[in-house]
Coordinates of C-alpha atoms and ligand atoms in Angstrom, one line a residue:
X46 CA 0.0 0.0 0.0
X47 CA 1.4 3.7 -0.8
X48 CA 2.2 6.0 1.9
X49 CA -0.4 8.9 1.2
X50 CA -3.4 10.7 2.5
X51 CA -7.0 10.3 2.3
X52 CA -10.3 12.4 3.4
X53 CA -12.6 10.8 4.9
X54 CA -15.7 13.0 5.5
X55 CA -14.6 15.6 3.3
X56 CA -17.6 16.4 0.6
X57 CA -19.8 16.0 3.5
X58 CA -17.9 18.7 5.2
X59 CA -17.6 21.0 2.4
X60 CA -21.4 20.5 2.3
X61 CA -22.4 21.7 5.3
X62 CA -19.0 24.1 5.3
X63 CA -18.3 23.1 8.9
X64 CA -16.6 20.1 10.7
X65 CA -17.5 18.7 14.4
X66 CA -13.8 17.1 15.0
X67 CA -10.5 16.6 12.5
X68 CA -8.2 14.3 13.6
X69 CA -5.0 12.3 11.8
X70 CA -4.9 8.9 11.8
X71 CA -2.1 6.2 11.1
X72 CA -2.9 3.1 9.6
X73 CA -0.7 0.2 9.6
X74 CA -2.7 -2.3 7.3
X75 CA -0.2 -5.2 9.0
X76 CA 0.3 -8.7 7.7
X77 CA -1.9 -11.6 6.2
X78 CA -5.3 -10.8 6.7
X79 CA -4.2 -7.5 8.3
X80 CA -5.0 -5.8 4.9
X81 CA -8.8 -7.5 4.5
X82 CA -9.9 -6.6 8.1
X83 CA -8.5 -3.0 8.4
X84 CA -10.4 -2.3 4.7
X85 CA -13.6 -2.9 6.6
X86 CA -12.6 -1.2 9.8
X87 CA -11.6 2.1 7.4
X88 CA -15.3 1.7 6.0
X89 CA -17.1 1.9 9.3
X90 CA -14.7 5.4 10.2
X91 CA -16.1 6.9 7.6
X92 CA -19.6 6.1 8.3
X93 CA -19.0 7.6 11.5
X94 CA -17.0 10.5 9.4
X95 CA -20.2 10.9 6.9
X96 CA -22.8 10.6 10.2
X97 CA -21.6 12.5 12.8
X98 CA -19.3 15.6 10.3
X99 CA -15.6 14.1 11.3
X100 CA -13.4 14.6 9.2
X101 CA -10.4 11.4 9.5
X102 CA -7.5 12.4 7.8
X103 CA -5.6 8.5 7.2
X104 CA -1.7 8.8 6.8
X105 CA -0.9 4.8 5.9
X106 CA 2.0 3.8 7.6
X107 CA 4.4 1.0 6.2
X108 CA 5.9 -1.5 8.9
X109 CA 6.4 -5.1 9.6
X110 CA 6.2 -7.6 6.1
X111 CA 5.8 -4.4 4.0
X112 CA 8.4 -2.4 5.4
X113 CA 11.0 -5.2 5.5
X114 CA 10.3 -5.7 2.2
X115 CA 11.0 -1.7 1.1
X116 CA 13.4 -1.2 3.7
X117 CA 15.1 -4.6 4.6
X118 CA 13.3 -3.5 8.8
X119 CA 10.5 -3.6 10.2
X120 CA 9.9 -0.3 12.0
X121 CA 11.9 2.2 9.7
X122 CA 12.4 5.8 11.5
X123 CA 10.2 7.7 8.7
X124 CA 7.6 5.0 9.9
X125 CA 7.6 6.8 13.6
X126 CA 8.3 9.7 12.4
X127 CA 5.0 10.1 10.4
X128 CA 3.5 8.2 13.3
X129 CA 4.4 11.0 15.4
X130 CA 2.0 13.6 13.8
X131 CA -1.0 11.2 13.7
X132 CA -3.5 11.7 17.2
X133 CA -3.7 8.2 17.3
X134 CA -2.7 4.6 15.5
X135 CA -4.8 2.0 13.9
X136 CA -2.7 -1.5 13.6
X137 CA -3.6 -4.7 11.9
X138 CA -1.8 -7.9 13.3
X139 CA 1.7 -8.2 12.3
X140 CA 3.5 -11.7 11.5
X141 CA 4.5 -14.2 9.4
X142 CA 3.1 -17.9 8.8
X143 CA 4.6 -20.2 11.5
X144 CA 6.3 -22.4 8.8
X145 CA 8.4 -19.0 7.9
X146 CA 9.4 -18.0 11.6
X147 CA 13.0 -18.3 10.4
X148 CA 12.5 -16.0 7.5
X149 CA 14.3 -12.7 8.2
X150 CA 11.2 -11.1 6.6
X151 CA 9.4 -12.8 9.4
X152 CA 11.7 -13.3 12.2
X153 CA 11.9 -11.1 15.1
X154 CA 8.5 -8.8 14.2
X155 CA 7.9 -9.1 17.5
X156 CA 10.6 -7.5 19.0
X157 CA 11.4 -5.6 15.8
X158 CA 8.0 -3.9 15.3
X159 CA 5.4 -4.6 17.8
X160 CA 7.4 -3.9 21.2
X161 CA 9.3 -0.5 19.8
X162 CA 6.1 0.8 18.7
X163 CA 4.6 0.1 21.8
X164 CA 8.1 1.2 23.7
X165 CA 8.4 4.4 21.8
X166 CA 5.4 6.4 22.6
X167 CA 5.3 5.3 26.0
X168 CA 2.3 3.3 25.3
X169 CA 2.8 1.3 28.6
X170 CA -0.9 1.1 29.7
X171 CA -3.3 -1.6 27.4
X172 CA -6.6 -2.3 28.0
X173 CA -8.6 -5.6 26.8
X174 CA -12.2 -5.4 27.9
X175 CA -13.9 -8.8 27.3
X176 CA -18.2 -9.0 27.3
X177 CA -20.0 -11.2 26.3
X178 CA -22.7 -10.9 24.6
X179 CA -25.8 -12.4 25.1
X180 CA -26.2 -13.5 20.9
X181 CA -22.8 -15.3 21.4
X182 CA -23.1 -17.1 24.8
X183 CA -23.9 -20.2 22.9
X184 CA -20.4 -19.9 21.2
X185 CA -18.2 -19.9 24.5
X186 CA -16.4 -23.1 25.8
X187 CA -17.6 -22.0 29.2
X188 CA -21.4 -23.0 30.4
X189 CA -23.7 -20.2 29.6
X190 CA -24.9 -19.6 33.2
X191 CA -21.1 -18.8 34.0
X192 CA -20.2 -16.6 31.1
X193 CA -23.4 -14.8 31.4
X194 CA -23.0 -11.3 31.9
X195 CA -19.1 -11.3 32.0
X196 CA -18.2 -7.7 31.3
X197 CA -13.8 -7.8 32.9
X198 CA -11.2 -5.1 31.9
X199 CA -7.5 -6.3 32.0
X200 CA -5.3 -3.9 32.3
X201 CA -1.9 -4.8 31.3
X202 CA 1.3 -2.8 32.2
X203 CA 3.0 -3.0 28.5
X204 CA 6.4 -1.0 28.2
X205 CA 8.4 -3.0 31.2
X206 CA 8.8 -6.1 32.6
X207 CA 10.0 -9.7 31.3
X208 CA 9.4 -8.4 27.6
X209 CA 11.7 -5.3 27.9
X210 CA 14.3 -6.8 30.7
X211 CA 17.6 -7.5 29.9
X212 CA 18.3 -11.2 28.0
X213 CA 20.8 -13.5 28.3
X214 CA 22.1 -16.5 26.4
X215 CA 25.3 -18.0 27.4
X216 CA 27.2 -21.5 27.6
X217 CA 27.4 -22.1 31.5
X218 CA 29.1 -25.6 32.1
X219 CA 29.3 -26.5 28.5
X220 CA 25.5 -26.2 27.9
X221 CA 23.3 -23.4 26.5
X222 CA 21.6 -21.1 29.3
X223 CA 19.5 -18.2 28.9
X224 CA 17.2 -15.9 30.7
X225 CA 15.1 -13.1 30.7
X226 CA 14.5 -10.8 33.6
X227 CA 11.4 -9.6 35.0
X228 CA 12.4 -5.9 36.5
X229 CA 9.9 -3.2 37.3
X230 CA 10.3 0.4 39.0
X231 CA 7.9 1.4 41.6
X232 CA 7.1 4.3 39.5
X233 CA 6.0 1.9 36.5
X234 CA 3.6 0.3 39.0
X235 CA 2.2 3.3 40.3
X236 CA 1.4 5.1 37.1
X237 CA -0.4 2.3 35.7
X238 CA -2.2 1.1 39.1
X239 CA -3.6 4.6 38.9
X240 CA -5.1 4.0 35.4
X241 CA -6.3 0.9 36.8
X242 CA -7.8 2.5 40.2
X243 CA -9.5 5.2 37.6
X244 CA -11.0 2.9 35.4
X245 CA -12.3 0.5 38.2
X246 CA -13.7 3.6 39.6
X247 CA -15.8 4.7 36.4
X248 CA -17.1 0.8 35.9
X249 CA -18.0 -1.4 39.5
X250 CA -15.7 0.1 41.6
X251 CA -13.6 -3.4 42.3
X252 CA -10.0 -3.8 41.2
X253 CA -7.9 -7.0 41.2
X254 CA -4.2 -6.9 41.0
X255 CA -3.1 -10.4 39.6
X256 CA 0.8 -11.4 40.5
X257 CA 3.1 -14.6 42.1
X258 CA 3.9 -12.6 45.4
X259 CA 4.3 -16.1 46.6
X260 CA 7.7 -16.9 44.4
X261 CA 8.5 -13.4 43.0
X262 CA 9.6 -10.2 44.9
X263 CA 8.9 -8.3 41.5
X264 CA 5.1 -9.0 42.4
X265 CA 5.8 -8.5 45.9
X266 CA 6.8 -4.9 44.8
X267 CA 3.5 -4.6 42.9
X268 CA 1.3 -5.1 45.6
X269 CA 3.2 -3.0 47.9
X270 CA 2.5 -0.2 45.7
X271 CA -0.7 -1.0 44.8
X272 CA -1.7 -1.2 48.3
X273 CA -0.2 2.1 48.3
X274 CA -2.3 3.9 45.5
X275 CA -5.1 2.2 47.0
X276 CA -5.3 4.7 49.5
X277 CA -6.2 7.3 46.9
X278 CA -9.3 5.5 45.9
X279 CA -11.0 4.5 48.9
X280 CA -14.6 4.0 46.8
X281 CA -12.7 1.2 45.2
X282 CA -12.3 -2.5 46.7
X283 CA -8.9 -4.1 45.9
X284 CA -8.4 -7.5 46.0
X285 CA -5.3 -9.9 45.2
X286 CA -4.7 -13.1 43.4
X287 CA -2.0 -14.8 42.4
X288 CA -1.8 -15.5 38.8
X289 CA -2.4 -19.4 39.1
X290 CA -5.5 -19.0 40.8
X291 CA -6.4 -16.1 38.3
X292 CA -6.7 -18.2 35.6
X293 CA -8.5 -20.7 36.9
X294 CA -11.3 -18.4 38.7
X295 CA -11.4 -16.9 34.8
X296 CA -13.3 -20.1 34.1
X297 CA -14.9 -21.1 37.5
X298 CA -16.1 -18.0 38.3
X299 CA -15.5 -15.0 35.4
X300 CA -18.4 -12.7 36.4
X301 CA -16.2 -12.0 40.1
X302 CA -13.9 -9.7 38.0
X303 CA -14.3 -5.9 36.9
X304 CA -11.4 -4.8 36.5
X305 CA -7.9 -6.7 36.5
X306 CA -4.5 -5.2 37.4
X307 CA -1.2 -7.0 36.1
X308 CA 1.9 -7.1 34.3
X309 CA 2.7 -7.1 30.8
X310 CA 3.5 -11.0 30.8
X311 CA 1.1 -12.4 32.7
X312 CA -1.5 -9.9 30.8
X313 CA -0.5 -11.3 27.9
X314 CA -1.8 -14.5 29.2
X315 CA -4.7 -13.8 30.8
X316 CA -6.0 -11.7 27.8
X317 CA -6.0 -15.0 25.9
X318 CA -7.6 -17.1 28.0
X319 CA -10.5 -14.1 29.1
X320 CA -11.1 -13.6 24.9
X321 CA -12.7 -16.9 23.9
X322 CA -15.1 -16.8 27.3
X323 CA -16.9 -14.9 25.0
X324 CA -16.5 -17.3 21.7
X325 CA -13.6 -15.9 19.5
X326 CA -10.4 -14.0 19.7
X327 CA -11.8 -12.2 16.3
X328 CA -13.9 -10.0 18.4
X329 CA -11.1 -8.5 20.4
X330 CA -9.8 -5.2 20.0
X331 CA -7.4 -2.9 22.4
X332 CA -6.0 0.1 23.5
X333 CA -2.6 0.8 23.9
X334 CA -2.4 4.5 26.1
X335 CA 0.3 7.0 27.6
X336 CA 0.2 9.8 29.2
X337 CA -1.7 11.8 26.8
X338 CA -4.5 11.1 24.4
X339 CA -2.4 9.5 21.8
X340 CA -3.3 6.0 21.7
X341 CA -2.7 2.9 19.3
X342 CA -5.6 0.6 18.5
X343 CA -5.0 -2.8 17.7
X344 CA -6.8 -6.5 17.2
X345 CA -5.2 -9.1 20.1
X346 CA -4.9 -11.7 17.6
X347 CA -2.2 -12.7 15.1
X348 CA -2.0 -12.2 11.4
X349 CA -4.0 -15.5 10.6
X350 CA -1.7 -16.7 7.2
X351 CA -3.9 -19.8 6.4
X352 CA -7.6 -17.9 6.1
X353 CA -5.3 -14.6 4.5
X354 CA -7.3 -13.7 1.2
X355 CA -10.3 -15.4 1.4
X356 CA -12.8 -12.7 2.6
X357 CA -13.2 -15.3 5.7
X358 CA -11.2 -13.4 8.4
X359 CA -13.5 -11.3 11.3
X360 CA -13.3 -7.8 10.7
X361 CA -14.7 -7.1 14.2
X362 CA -12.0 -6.9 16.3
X363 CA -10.4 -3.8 14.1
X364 CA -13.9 -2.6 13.9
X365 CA -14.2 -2.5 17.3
X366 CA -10.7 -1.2 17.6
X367 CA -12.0 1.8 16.1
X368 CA -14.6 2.5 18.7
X369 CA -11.4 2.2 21.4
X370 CA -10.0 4.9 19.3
X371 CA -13.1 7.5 19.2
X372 CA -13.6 6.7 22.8
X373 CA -9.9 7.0 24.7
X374 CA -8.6 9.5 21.9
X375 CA -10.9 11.4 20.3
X376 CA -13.3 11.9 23.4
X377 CA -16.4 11.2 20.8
X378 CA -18.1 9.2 22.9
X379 CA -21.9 8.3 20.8
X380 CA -19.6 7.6 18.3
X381 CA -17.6 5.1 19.9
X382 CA -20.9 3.8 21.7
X383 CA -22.7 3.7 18.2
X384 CA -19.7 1.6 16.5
X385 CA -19.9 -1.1 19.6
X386 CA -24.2 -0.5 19.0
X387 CA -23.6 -1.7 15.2
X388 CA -21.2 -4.5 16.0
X389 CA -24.1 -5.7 18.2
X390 CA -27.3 -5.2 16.1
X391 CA -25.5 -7.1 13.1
X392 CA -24.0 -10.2 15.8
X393 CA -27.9 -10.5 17.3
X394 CA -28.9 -10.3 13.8
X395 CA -27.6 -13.8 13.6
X396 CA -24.7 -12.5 11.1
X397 CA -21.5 -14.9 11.7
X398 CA -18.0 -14.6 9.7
X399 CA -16.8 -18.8 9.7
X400 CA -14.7 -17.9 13.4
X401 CA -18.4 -17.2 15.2
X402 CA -20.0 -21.0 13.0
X403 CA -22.1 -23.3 13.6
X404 CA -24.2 -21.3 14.8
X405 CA -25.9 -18.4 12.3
X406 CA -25.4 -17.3 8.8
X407 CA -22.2 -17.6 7.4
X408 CA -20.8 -13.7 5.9
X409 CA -17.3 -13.3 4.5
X410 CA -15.1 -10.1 5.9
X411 CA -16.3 -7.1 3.4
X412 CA -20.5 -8.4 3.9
X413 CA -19.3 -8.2 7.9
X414 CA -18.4 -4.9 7.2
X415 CA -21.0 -3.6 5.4
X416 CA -23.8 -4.7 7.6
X417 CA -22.1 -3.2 10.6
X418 CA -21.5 0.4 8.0
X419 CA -25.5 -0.3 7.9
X420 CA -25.9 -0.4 11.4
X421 CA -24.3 2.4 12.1
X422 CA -25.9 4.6 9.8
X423 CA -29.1 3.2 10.9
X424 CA -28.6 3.7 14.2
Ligands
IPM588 C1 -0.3 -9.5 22.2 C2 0.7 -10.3 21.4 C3 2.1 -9.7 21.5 C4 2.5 -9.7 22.9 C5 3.2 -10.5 20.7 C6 2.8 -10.6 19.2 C7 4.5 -9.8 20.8 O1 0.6 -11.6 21.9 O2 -0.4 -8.3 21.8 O3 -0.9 -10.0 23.1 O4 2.9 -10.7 23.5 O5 2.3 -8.6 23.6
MG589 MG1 -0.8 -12.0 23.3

């Protein structure tokens, strides 16, 4: 895809001669089915564009597979540089197929891409909110009367920790050794557990911090802290669980949890394991946020090779990345509501892309799109 602009919203504007909200936007279209699901997520911007008088100015950004292939690297500096201007990023998954791992085109995305992006605008709180909804209980692998009603935030610490600390690979008494450390600041815990206090406020007012204080005196320093910020918020309840447990009680007893403090490894996890309570990973977006509103938007789930190009891939979680966007960026909060409204009329609908089968009718990722572009208009 060419680097270059494109106006959303803008013969609409010149219409009415006025504008309600301009904002930039950077698009990575990302890997696989990256491509196919952003395309559909770009149509439902600007049917919120058209409805509500946005204009969306979209830069497109090149990085992982693309880039490497222009630039031999994944994250080239013009990449963050016209990043940089944009008031928030839109990101489709980024990776290769697991039979080309060793691939330099493919190997080392992760920490070549994904983790500098996230690194380099401070991006170090993400959220992953999992609901689900009542037209997809029948689709979880958990028994209907336990996912009912499930409606958890994790909030993942996402600059620090394991995925950041300093690696190691060495010969120790002539065989192969190698570690990673998990090493976090007390101010790295307390600027997030503040985000998390905040949030927990503004939903049921109960925060759990999830951590192995038990074997680790990294996550001994986390609850200290916590417990310490927790004295800010006295009108929320904090709780503790070790991760272990965490996971388990995700299936036993989901509906306990509002919102969930950890770090950026054992978020990871979790984040998983709390998506499919609610039938597929496909639905998942998140929010990657700083200090400021600057935020980048991105699907949980991987680049999906073997469906790539066969208008079979969910285009929800992007879609719904794009309500994460108009919500913690661009304060335009009926917007965001009215994206997340559309997702849910088409879903109850009985609409299903071949992730959210047997049950309902099948639609490939551009029909997805353009019932939910429906929906919102209609809404
Ligand atoms: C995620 C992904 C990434 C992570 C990978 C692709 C580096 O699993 O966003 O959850 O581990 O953070
Ligand atoms: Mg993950």
């Amino acid at each position: 895809m060419e680097t270059g602009f494109c106006l959303l919203g803008e013969f609409e504007q010149q219409q009415r001669g006025e504008n309600v909200g301009k904002f930039r936007i950077g698009i990575f279209n990302g890997d696989y089915i990256g491509p196919e699901i952003m395309a559909e997520a770009v149509k439902v911007l600007a049917a919120v564009g058209e409805k509500y008088r946005h204009q969306f100015d979209l830069v497109y950004l090149e990085a992982s597979g693309e880039a490497y292939d222009k630039y031999g690297e994944h994250l080239p500096r013009i990449t963050l540089e016209r990043a940089s201007e944009c008031d928030a990023l839109l990101k489709g998954p980024f990776g290769g197929p697991p039979e080309d791992l060793h691939h330099p085109k493919w190997a080392n995305v992760e920490k070549g891409a994904i983790l500098p992006l996230r690194k380099h605008f401070n991006l170090y709180t993400n959220l992953r909110q999992t609901r689900v909804l009542p037209a997809l209980e029948a689709l979880s692998p958990v028994k209907v009367d336990v996912v009912h009603g499930v409606d958890l935030l994790i909030v993942r610490e996402l600059t620090s920790g394991i995925y950041f600390g300093a690696k190691q690979s060495r010969v120790v008494d002539g065989e192969r050794e190698s570690s990673d450390v998990e090493a976090y600041r007390e101010s790295e815990i307390r600027r997030i557990a503040r985000k998390a206090f905040e949030y927990a406020r503004h939903r049921r007012g109960k925060l759990t911090l999830v951590a192995k204080s038990n074997v680790l005196v990294s996550s001994v320093l986390w609850r200290e802290v916590t417990e310490e910020v927790a004295r800010e918020y006295a009108d929320v309840s904090l709780d503790y669980l070790h991760v272990d447990n965490a996971a388990m009680q995700l299936i036993l007893n989901p509906r306990q949890f509002d919102v969930v403090l950890t770090n950026n490894m054992f978020g990871d996890i979790l984040s998983d394991e709390a998506s499919v309570l609610s039938g597929s990973i496909g639905l998942f977006p998140s929010a990657s946020l700083g200090d400021s509103r600057f935020g980048l938007y991105e699907p949980i789930h991987g680049s999906a090779p073997s469906i790539a190009g066969q208008d079979l891939a969910n285009p929800i979680s992007a879609i719904l990345s794009v309500a994460l966007m108009l919500r913690y960026s661009f304060e335009c909060l009926p917007e965001a509501s009215a994206v997340e409204q559309a997702v849910e009329t088409v879903l109850a609908q009985g609409h299903r892309t071949a992730d959210l089968l047997p049950a309902g009718v099948a639609v490939g990722t551009r029909e997805m799109g353009d019932r939910i572009v429906q929906a919102v208009h209609s809404t």
